[in-house]
């Protein structure tokens, strides 16, 4: 909702820039999608490494998190 209100303010101040931003937003979203996927993959690798490191403690009866 905040983004929409900011866009309305931009539209009232300078409508050509607001329309250009509105048309450009899907392209920006498509360009950022691979970076989001890489972020998800890296987060998964870190969780896997954390699970491997914590495995001996869990087997020996450490506190589960």
PDB file of C-alpha atoms in Angstrom, residues 16-65:
ATOM      1  CA  UNK A  16       5.790  11.115 -17.166  1.00  0.00           C
ATOM      2  CA  UNK A  17       8.310   9.665 -14.708  1.00  0.00           C
ATOM      3  CA  UNK A  18       5.521   7.848 -12.858  1.00  0.00           C
ATOM      4  CA  UNK A  19       4.225   6.251 -16.061  1.00  0.00           C
ATOM      5  CA  UNK A  20       7.763   5.314 -17.101  1.00  0.00           C
ATOM      6  CA  UNK A  21       8.310   3.673 -13.712  1.00  0.00           C
ATOM      7  CA  UNK A  22       5.024   1.819 -14.052  1.00  0.00           C
ATOM      8  CA  UNK A  23       6.023   0.457 -17.458  1.00  0.00           C
ATOM      9  CA  UNK A  24       9.568  -0.363 -16.344  1.00  0.00           C
ATOM     10  CA  UNK A  25       8.614  -2.237 -13.142  1.00  0.00           C
ATOM     11  CA  UNK A  26       7.894  -5.655 -14.800  1.00  0.00           C
ATOM     12  CA  UNK A  27      11.288  -5.542 -16.519  1.00  0.00           C
ATOM     13  CA  UNK A  28      13.044  -4.767 -13.237  1.00  0.00           C
ATOM     14  CA  UNK A  29      11.156  -7.626 -11.583  1.00  0.00           C
ATOM     15  CA  UNK A  30      12.210 -10.050 -14.333  1.00  0.00           C
ATOM     16  CA  UNK A  31      15.848  -8.952 -14.080  1.00  0.00           C
ATOM     17  CA  UNK A  32      15.877  -9.408 -10.289  1.00  0.00           C
ATOM     18  CA  UNK A  33      14.332 -12.894 -10.411  1.00  0.00           C
ATOM     19  CA  UNK A  34      17.607 -14.803 -11.030  1.00  0.00           C
ATOM     20  CA  UNK A  35      19.220 -13.025  -8.070  1.00  0.00           C
ATOM     21  CA  UNK A  36      16.332 -14.092  -5.850  1.00  0.00           C
ATOM     22  CA  UNK A  37      16.723 -17.699  -6.994  1.00  0.00           C
ATOM     23  CA  UNK A  38      20.467 -17.596  -6.295  1.00  0.00           C
ATOM     24  CA  UNK A  39      19.712 -16.191  -2.846  1.00  0.00           C
ATOM     25  CA  UNK A  40      17.303 -19.034  -2.108  1.00  0.00           C
ATOM     26  CA  UNK A  41      19.881 -21.605  -3.269  1.00  0.00           C
ATOM     27  CA  UNK A  42      22.674 -20.075  -1.165  1.00  0.00           C
ATOM     28  CA  UNK A  43      20.400 -19.994   1.873  1.00  0.00           C
ATOM     29  CA  UNK A  44      19.631 -23.681   1.328  1.00  0.00           C
ATOM     30  CA  UNK A  45      23.330 -24.545   1.129  1.00  0.00           C
ATOM     31  CA  UNK A  46      24.014 -22.689   4.383  1.00  0.00           C
ATOM     32  CA  UNK A  47      21.143 -24.505   6.102  1.00  0.00           C
ATOM     33  CA  UNK A  48      22.529 -27.832   4.859  1.00  0.00           C
ATOM     34  CA  UNK A  49      26.003 -26.994   6.177  1.00  0.00           C
ATOM     35  CA  UNK A  50      24.533 -25.933   9.512  1.00  0.00           C
ATOM     36  CA  UNK A  51      22.614 -29.211   9.746  1.00  0.00           C
ATOM     37  CA  UNK A  52      25.766 -31.208   8.965  1.00  0.00           C
ATOM     38  CA  UNK A  53      27.812 -29.340  11.582  1.00  0.00           C
ATOM     39  CA  UNK A  54      25.082 -29.680  14.229  1.00  0.00           C
ATOM     40  CA  UNK A  55      24.445 -33.383  13.543  1.00  0.00           C
ATOM     41  CA  UNK A  56      26.923 -34.768  16.104  1.00  0.00           C
ATOM     42  CA  UNK A  57      25.430 -32.607  18.850  1.00  0.00           C
ATOM     43  CA  UNK A  58      21.924 -33.736  17.971  1.00  0.00           C
ATOM     44  CA  UNK A  59      22.972 -37.394  17.915  1.00  0.00           C
ATOM     45  CA  UNK A  60      24.643 -37.065  21.325  1.00  0.00           C
ATOM     46  CA  UNK A  61      21.543 -35.479  22.815  1.00  0.00           C
ATOM     47  CA  UNK A  62      22.176 -31.767  22.587  1.00  0.00           C
ATOM     48  CA  UNK A  63      19.402 -29.230  22.799  1.00  0.00           C
ATOM     49  CA  UNK A  64      17.341 -29.115  19.577  1.00  0.00           C
ATOM     50  CA  UNK A  65      16.814 -25.681  18.076  1.00  0.00           C
TER      51      UNK A  65
END
